[in-house]
Coordinates of C-alpha atoms and ligand atoms in Angstrom, one line a residue:
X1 CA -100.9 6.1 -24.6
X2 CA -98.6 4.6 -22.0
X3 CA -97.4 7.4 -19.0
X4 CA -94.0 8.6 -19.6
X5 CA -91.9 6.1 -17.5
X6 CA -88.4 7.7 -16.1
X7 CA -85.1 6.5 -17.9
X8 CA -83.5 4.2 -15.6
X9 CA -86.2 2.0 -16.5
X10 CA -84.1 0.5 -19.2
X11 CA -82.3 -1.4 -16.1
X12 CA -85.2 -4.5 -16.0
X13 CA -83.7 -5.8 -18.6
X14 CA -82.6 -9.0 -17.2
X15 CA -78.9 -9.5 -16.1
X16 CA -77.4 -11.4 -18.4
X17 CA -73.5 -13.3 -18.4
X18 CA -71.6 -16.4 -19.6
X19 CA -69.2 -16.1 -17.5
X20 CA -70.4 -17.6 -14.0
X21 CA -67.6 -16.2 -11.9
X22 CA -69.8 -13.0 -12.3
X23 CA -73.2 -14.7 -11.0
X24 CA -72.4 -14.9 -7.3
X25 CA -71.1 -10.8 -7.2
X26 CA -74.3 -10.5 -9.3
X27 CA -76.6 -11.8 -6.1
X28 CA -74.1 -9.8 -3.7
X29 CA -74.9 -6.7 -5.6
X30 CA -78.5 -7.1 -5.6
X31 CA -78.6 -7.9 -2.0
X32 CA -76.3 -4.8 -1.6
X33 CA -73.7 -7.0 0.1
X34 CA -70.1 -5.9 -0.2
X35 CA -68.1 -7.5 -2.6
X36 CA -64.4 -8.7 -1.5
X37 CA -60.7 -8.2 -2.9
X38 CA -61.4 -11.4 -5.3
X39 CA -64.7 -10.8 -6.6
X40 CA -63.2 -6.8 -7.6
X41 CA -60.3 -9.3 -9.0
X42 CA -62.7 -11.3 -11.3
X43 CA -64.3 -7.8 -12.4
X44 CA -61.6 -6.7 -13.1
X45 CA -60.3 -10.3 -15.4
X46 CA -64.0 -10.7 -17.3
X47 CA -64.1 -9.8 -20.6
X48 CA -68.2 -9.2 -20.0
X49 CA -68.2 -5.4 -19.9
X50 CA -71.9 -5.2 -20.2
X51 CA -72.9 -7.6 -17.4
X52 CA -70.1 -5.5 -15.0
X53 CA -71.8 -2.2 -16.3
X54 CA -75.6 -3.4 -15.9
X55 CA -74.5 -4.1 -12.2
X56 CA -72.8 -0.8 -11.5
X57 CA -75.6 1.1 -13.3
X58 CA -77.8 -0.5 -11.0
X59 CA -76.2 0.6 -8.1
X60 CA -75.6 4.0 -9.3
X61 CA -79.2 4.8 -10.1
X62 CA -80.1 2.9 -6.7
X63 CA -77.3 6.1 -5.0
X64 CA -78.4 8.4 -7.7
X65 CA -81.2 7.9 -10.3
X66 CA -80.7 9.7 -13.1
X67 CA -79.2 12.7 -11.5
X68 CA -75.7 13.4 -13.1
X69 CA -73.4 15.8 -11.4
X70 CA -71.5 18.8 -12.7
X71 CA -70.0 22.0 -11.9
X72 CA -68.6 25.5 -13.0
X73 CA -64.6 25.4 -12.0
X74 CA -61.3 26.9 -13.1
X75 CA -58.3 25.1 -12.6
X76 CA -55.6 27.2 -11.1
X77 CA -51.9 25.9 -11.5
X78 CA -50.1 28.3 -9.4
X79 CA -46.5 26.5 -10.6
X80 CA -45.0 23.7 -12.6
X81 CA -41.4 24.0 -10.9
X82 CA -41.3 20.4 -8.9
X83 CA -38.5 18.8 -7.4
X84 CA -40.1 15.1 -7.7
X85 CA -39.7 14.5 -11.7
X86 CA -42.5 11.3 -11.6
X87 CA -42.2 9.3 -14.3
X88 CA -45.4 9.8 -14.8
X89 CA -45.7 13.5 -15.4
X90 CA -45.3 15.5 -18.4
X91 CA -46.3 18.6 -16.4
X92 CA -43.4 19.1 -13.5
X93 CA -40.4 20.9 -14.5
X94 CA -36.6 21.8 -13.0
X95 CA -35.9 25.2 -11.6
X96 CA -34.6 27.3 -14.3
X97 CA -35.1 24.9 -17.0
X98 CA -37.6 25.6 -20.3
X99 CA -40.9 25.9 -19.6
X100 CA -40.5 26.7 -16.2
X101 CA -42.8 28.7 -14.5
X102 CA -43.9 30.2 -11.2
X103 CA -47.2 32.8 -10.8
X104 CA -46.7 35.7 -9.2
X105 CA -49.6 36.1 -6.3
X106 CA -51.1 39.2 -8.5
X107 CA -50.8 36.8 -11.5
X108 CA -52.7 34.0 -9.9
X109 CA -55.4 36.3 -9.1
X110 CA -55.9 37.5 -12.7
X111 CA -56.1 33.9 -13.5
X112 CA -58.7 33.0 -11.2
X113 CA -60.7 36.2 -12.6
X114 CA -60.0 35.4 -16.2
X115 CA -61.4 33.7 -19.1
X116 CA -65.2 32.8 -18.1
X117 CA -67.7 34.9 -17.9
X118 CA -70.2 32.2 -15.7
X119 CA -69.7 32.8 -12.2
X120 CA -67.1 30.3 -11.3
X121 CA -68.2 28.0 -7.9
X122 CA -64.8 26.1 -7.4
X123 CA -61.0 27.1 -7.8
X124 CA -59.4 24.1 -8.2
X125 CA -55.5 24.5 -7.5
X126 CA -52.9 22.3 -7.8
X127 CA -48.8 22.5 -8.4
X128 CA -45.5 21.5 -8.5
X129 CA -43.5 20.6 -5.5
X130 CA -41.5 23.8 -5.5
X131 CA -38.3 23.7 -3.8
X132 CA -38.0 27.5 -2.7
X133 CA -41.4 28.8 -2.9
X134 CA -41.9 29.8 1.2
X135 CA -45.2 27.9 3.2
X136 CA -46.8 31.9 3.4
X137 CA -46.9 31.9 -0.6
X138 CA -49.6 29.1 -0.1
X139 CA -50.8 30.2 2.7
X140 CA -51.4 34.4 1.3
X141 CA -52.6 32.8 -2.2
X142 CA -55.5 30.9 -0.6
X143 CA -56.6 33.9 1.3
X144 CA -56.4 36.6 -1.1
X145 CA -58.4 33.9 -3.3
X146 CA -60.9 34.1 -0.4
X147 CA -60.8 37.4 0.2
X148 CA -61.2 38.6 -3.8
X149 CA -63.4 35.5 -4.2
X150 CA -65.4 35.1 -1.1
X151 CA -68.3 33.0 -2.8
X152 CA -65.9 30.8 -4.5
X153 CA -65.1 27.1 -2.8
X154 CA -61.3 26.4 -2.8
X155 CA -60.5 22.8 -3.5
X156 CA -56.4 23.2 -3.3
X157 CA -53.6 21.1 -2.6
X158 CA -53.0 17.5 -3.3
X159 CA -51.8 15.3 0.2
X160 CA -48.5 15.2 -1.6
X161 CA -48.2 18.9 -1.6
X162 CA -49.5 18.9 1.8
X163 CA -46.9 16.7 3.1
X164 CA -44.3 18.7 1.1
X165 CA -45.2 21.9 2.6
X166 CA -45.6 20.3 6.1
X167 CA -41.7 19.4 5.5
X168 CA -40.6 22.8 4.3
X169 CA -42.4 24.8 6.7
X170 CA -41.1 22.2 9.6
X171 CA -44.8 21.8 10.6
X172 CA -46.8 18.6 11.5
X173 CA -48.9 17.9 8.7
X174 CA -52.3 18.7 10.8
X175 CA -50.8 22.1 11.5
X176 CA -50.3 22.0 8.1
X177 CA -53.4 21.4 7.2
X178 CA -55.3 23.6 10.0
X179 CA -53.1 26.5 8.7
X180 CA -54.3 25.9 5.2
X181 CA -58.0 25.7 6.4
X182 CA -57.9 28.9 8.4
X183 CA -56.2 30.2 5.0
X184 CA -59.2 29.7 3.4
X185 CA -59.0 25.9 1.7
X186 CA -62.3 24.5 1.8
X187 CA -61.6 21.2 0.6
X188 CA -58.6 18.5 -1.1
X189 CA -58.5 17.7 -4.4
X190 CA -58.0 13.6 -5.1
X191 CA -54.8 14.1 -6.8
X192 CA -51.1 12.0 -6.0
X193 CA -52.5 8.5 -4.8
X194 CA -51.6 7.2 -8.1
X195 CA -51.1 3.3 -7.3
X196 CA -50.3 3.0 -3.7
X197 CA -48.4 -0.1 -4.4
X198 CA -44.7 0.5 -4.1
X199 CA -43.4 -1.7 -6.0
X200 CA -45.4 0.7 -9.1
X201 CA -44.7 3.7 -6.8
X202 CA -41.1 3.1 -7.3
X203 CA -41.3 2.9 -11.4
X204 CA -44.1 5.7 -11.6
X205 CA -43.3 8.5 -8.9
X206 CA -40.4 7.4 -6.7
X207 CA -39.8 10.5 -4.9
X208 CA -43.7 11.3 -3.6
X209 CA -44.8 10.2 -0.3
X210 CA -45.8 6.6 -0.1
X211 CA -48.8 5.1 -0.1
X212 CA -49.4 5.2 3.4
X213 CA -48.4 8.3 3.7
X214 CA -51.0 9.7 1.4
X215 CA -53.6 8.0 3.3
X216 CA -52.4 9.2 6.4
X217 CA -52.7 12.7 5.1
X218 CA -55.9 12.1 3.8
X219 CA -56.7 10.9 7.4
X220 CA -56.1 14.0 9.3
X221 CA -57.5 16.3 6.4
X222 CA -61.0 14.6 7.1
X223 CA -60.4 14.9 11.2
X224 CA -60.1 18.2 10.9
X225 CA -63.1 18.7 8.6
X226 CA -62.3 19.1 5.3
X227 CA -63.6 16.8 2.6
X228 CA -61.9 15.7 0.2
X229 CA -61.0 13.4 -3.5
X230 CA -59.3 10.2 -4.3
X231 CA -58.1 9.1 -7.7
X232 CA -56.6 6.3 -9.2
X233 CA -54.0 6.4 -11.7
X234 CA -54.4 3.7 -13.9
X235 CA -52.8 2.1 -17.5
X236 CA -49.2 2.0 -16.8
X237 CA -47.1 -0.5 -15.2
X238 CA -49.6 -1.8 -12.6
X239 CA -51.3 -5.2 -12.6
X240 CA -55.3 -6.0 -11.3
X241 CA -54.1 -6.6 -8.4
X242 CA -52.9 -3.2 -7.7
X243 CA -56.1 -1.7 -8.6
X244 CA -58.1 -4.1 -6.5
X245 CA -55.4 -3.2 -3.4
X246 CA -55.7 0.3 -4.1
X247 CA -59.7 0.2 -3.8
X248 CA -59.6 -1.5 -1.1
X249 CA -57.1 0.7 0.8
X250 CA -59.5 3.5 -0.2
X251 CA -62.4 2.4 1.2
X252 CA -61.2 0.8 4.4
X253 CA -59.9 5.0 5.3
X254 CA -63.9 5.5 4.1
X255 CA -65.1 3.6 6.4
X256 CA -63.3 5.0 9.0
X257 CA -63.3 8.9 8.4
X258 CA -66.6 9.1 5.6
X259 CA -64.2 12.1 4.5
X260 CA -64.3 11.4 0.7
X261 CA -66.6 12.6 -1.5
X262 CA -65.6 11.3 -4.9
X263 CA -63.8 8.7 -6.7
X264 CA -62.0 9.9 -10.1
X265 CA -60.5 6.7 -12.2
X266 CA -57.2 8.8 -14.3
X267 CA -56.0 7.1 -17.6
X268 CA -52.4 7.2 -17.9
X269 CA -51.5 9.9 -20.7
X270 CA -48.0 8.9 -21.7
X271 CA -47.2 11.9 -24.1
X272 CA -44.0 13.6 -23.3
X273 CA -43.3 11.3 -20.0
X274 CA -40.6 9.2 -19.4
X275 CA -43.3 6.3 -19.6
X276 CA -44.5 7.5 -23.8
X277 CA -43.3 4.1 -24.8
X278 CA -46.1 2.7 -22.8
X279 CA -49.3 2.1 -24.6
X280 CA -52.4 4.6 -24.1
X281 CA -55.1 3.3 -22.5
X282 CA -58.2 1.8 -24.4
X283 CA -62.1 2.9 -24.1
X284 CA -62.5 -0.5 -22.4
X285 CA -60.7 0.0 -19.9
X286 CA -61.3 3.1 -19.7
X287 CA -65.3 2.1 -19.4
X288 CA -64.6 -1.2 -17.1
X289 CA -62.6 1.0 -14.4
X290 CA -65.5 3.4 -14.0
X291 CA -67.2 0.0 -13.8
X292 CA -65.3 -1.5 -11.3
X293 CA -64.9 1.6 -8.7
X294 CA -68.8 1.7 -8.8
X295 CA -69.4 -1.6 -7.3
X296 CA -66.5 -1.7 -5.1
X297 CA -66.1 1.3 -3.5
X298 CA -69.8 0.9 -1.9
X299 CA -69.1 3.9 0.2
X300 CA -68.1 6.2 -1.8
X301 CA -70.9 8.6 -2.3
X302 CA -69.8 9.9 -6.1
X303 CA -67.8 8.6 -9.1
X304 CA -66.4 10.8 -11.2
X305 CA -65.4 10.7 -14.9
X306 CA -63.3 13.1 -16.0
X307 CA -64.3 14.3 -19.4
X308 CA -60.5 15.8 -19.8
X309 CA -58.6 13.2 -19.1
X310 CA -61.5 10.3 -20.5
X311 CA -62.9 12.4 -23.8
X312 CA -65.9 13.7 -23.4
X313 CA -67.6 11.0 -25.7
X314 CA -66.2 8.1 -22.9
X315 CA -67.3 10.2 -20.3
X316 CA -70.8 10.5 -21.9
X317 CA -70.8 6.7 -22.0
X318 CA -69.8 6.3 -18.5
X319 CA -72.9 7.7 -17.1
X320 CA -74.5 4.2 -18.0
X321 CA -71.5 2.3 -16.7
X322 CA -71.7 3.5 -12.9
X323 CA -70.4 7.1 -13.2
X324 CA -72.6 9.8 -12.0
X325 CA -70.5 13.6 -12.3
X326 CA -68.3 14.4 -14.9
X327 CA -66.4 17.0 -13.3
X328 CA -66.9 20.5 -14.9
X329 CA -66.1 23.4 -16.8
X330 CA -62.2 23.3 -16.1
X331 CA -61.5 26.7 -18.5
X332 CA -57.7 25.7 -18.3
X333 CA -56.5 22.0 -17.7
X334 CA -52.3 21.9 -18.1
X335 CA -51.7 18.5 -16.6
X336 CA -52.9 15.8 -19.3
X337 CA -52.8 18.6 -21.8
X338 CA -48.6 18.7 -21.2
X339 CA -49.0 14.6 -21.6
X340 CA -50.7 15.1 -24.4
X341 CA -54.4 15.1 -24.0
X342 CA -56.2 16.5 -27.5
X343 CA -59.6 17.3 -25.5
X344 CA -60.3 21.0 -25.5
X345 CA -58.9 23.5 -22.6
X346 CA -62.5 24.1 -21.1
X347 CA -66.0 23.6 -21.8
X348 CA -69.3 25.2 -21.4
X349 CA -71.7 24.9 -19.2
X350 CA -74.1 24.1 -21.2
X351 CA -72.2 21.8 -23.3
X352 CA -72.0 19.8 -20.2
X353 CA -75.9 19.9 -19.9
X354 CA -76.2 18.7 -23.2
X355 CA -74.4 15.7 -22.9
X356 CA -75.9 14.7 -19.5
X357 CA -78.9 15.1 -21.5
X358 CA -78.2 12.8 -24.1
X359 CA -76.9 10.4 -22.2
X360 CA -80.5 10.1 -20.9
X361 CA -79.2 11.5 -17.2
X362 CA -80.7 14.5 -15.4
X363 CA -78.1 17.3 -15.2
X364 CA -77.5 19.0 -11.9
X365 CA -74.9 22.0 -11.2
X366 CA -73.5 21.6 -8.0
X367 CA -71.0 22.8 -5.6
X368 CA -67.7 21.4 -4.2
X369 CA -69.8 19.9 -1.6
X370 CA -72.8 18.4 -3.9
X371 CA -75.0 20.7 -3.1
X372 CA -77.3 21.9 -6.1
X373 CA -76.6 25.2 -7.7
X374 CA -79.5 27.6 -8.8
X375 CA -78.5 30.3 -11.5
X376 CA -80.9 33.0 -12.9
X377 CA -79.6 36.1 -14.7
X378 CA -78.4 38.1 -12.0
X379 CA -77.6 35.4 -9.5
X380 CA -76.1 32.3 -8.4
X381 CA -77.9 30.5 -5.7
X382 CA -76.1 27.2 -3.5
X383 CA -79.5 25.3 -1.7
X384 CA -77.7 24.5 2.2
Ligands
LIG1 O1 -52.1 13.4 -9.3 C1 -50.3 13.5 -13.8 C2 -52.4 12.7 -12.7 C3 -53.3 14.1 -11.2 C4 -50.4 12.4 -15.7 O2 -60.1 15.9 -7.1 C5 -51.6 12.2 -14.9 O3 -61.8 16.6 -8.3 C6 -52.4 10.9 -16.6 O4 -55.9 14.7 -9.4 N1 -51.4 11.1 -17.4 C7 -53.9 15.5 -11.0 N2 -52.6 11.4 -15.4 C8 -55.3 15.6 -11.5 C9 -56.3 15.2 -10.4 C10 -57.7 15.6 -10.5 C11 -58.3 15.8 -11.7 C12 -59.6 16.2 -11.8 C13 -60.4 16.3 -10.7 C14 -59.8 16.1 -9.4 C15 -60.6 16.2 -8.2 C16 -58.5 15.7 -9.3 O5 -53.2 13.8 -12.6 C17 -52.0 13.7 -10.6 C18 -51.7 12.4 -11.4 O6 -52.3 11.3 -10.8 N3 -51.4 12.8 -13.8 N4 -49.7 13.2 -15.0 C19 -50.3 11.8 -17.0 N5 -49.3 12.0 -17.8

């Protein structure tokens, strides 16, 4: 009988394409050379899904193997009041206008204690751009997290809310950013980058910080030490070239700071947006983006698919196409569920571990920071 052989054996099968602009990326990514703002373009134009997934499979299990990362979060939206009204959002509402609301502090801590029973590892909290909601409202929410939650990592504040609270509390945005870390964030969440083109910017979110201004945050976040996400949101009004700019804006700031952790691809949901005449986006696309940030964003250490925002059957698939963490348990997702999302609110641990599983992938728990997560009955265990 042969010896059990590990599953990312099934990469020998031999590359295989008929389109030839993809042989020469296919000899840069074996040699593990970087590929350039043209070859992302023809990735991006190939109709050859499965020649652009063997090659980011390849380098995923080359970063990763089999191991497929997860974790046990609760999403935390302290407010949906927001004086930008993107386009893109179905989430953000006016001051005093339906649907408007604003946690009390107490209220956000019996939010962060409700609903799971699994000991949570991750607050993930993220808001509206609230016009009269004072800098100390952020600042006494992240430490009474801390100080109720001591164990739990806090992943809070997108670099547009940063820069927004920098404005209204008349701070520089590293003061800014040190007063939220001695507050008790431990780390940024990806969110706001969207495209950074501006011509899209302008159409899709026209009062957020620019592009360069996102980055810039992003910057200084990573100075000071604190880690943190990118995403990409993709499907709307933007062309390749966008996407391939975007990436390549992304991980020029990696390769100066090292500061991000991971990569998360968002599809357009245009339910109950300004945009819902817009198309949704398809599976391959959804697929070929995963794809495509693998093999470009070479320094990017993780790329995440989303299993709210992708489905959790696309997100399964993903983890052959280059994606190697699927986010985690969420308990309470508002954002794409306002833009219509149909996926469930939350899902189980191990639901999670099942898919992983199926998908032929090893499932590790981690932190924030990726480090793995040991649970037995009585205790929850993060190896440093
Ligand atoms: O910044 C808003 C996007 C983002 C819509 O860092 C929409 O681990 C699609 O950033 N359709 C927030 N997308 C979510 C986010 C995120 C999610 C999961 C993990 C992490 C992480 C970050 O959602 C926004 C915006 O780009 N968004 N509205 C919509 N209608």
């Amino acid at each position: 009988m042969s010896a059990k052989r590990p599953n990312h054996t099934f990469q020998t099968h031999a590359f295989q394409t008929d389109d030839r602009r993809l042989e020469p990326i296919h000899a840069k990514v074996l040699a593990g050379t970087r590929l350039d703002a043209d070859e992302a373009l023809a990735l991006y134009r190939t109709g050859d899904i499965l020649a652009v997934g063997w090659m980011a499979n390849l380098v995923r299990e080359r970063m990763h193997g089999d191991k497929t990362y997860f974790n046990v979060n609760r999403h935390i939206n302290p407010t949906n009041v927001c004086v930008a009204a993107c386009r893109l959002c179905a989430f953000g509402r006016k001051k005093d206008t339906p649907g408007a609301y604003t946690m009390a502090l107490e209220e956000a801590f019996e939010t962060a204690a409700s609903g799971y029973t699994e000991a949570v590892t991750e607050f993930h909290i993220v808001g509206g751009l609230h016009p009269d909601l004072p800098f100390q409202y952020f600042l006494d929410l992240c430490s009474g997290l801390k100080q109720r939650f001591p164990q739990v990592h806090l992943k809070a504040f997108t670099m547009v809310e940063v820069a927004y609270l920098s404005r209204r509390a008349k701070l520089t945005i590293r003061e800014t950013l040190e007063q939220l870390k001695a507050a008790g964030v431990d780390s940024l969440p990806g969110g706001g980058a969207e495209i950074f083109a501006d011509r899209v910017r302008h159409i899709i979110c026209d009062h957020k910080i620019d592009g360069s201004e996102w980055l810039e945050t992003a910057k200084l976040a990573h100075q000071i030490g604190l880690k943190s996400n990118a995403t990409m949101l993709y499907g709307h009004v933007e062309n390749d070239e966008d996407r391939v700019d975007h990436l390549m804006k992304l991980r020029a700031l990696q390769d100066e700071t090292g500061g991000f952790q991971t990569f998360i691809p968002l599809a357009f949901h245009p339910d109950n947006t300004p945009l819902q005449h817009l198309p949704k986006t398809t599976g391959m696309l959804d697929i070929k983006q995963i794809a495509v940030s693998r093999l470009v964003l070479d320094n990017f250490p993780h790329i995440k698919s989303y299993w709210q925002m992708m489905t959790a059957k696309i997100a399964q698939i993903s983890l052959r196409f280059g994606a190697d963490d699927m986010d985690g348990t969420v308990i309470e997702e508002k954002i794409y569920h306002d833009a219509g999302a149909t996926t469930p609110q939350g899902m189980r641990r191990e639901e999670l571990e099942r898919l992983i599983r199926a998908a032929g992938r090893e499932p590790i728990e981690r932190d924030t920071l990726y480090r793995p997560v040991t649970r037995t009955e009585t205790s929850v265990t993060v190896a440093v």
